[in-house]
mmCIF file of C-alpha atoms in Angstrom:
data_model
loop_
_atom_site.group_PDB
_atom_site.id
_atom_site.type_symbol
_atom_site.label_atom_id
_atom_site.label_comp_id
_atom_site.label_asym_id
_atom_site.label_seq_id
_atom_site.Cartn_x
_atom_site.Cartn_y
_atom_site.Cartn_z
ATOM 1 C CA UNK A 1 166.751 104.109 118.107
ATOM 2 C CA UNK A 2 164.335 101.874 120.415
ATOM 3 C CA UNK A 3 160.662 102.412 119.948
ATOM 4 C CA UNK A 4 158.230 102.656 122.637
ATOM 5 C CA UNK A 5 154.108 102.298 121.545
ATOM 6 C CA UNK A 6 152.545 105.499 124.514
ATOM 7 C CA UNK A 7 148.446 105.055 124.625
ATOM 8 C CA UNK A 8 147.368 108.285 125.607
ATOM 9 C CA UNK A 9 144.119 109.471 127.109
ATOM 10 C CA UNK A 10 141.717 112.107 124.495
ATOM 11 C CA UNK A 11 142.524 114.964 127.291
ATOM 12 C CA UNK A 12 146.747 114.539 126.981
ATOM 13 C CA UNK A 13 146.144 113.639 122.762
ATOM 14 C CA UNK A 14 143.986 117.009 122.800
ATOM 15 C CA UNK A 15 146.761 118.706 124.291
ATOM 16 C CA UNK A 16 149.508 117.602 122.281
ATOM 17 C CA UNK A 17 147.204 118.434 118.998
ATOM 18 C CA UNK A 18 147.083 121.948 120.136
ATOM 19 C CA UNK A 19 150.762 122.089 120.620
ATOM 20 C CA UNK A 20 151.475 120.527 117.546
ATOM 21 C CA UNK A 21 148.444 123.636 115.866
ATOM 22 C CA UNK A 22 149.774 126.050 117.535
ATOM 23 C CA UNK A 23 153.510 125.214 116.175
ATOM 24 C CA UNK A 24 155.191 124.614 119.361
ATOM 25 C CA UNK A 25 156.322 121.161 118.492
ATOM 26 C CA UNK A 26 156.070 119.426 114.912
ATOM 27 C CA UNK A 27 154.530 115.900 116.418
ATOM 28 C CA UNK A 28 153.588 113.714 118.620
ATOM 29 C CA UNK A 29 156.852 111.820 118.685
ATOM 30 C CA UNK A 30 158.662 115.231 119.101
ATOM 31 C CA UNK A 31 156.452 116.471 122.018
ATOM 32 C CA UNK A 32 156.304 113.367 124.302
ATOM 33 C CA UNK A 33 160.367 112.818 123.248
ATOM 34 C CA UNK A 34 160.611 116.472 124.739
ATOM 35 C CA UNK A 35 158.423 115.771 127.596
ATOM 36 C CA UNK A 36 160.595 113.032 128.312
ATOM 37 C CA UNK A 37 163.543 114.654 128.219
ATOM 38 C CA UNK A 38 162.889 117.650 130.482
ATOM 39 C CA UNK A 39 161.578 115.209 133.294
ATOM 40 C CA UNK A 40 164.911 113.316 132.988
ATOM 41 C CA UNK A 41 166.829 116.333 133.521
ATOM 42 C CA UNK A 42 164.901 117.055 136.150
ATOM 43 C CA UNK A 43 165.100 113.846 137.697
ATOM 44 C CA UNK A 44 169.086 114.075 137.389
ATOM 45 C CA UNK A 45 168.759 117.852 139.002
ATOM 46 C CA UNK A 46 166.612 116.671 142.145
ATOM 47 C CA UNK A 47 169.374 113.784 142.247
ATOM 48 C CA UNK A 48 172.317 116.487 142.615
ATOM 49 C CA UNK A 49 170.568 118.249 144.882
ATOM 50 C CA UNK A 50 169.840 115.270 146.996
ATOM 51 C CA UNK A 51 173.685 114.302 146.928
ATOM 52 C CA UNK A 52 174.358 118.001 147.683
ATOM 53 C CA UNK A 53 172.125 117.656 151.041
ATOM 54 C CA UNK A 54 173.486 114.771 152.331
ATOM 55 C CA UNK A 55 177.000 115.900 151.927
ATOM 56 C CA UNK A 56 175.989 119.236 153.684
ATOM 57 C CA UNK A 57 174.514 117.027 156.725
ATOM 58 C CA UNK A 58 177.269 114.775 156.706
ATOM 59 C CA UNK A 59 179.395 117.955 157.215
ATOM 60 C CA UNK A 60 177.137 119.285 160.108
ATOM 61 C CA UNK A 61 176.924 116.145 161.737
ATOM 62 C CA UNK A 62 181.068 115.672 161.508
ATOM 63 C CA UNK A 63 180.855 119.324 163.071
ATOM 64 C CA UNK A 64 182.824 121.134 159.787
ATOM 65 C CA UNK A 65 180.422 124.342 159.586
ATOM 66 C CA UNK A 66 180.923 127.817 160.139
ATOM 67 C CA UNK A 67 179.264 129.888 163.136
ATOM 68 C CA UNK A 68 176.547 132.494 161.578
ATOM 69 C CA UNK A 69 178.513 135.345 162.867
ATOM 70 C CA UNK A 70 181.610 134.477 161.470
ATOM 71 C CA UNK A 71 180.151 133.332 158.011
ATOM 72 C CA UNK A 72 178.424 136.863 157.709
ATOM 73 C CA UNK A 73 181.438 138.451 158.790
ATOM 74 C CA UNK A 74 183.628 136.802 155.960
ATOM 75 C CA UNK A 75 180.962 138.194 153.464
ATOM 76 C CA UNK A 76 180.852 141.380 155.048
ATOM 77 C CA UNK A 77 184.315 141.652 154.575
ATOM 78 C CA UNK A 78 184.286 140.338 150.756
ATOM 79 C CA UNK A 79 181.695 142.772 149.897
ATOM 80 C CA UNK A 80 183.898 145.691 151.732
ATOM 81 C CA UNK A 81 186.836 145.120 148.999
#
């Protein structure tokens, strides 16, 4: 696994102490690995969502939506059976 030196201010090292005291995580390596890992999921979410915009523009701007009316109606509808 590759190996990556992190020099961390006393305020973040504090921080990741009291994690580490408090038993959330069980070290340093753990905690920041987390840290990493959420933010990279995130980063991979906000890049779905991104896709998921420009595919719902694309769609207005080729004109393929549905009027407001007739979208509520539809649910209406659903919700009815």
């Amino acid at each position: 696994m590759p190996q990556v030196t992190v020099k961390l201010d006393a305020a973040l090292d504090d921080h990741i102490q009291s994690a580490i005291d408090r038993g959330e995580t069980k070290s340093r390596d753990r905690y920041i690995e987390d840290a990493l890992r959420d933010r990279y999921l995130r980063d991979l979410q906000r890049q779905k969502l991104h896709e998921s915009l420009d595919r719902a523009i694309a769609d207005a701007d080729a004109g393929r939506v549905t009027p407001l009316e007739e979208a509520f109606d539809r649910i209406l509808s659903d919700l009815e059976k």
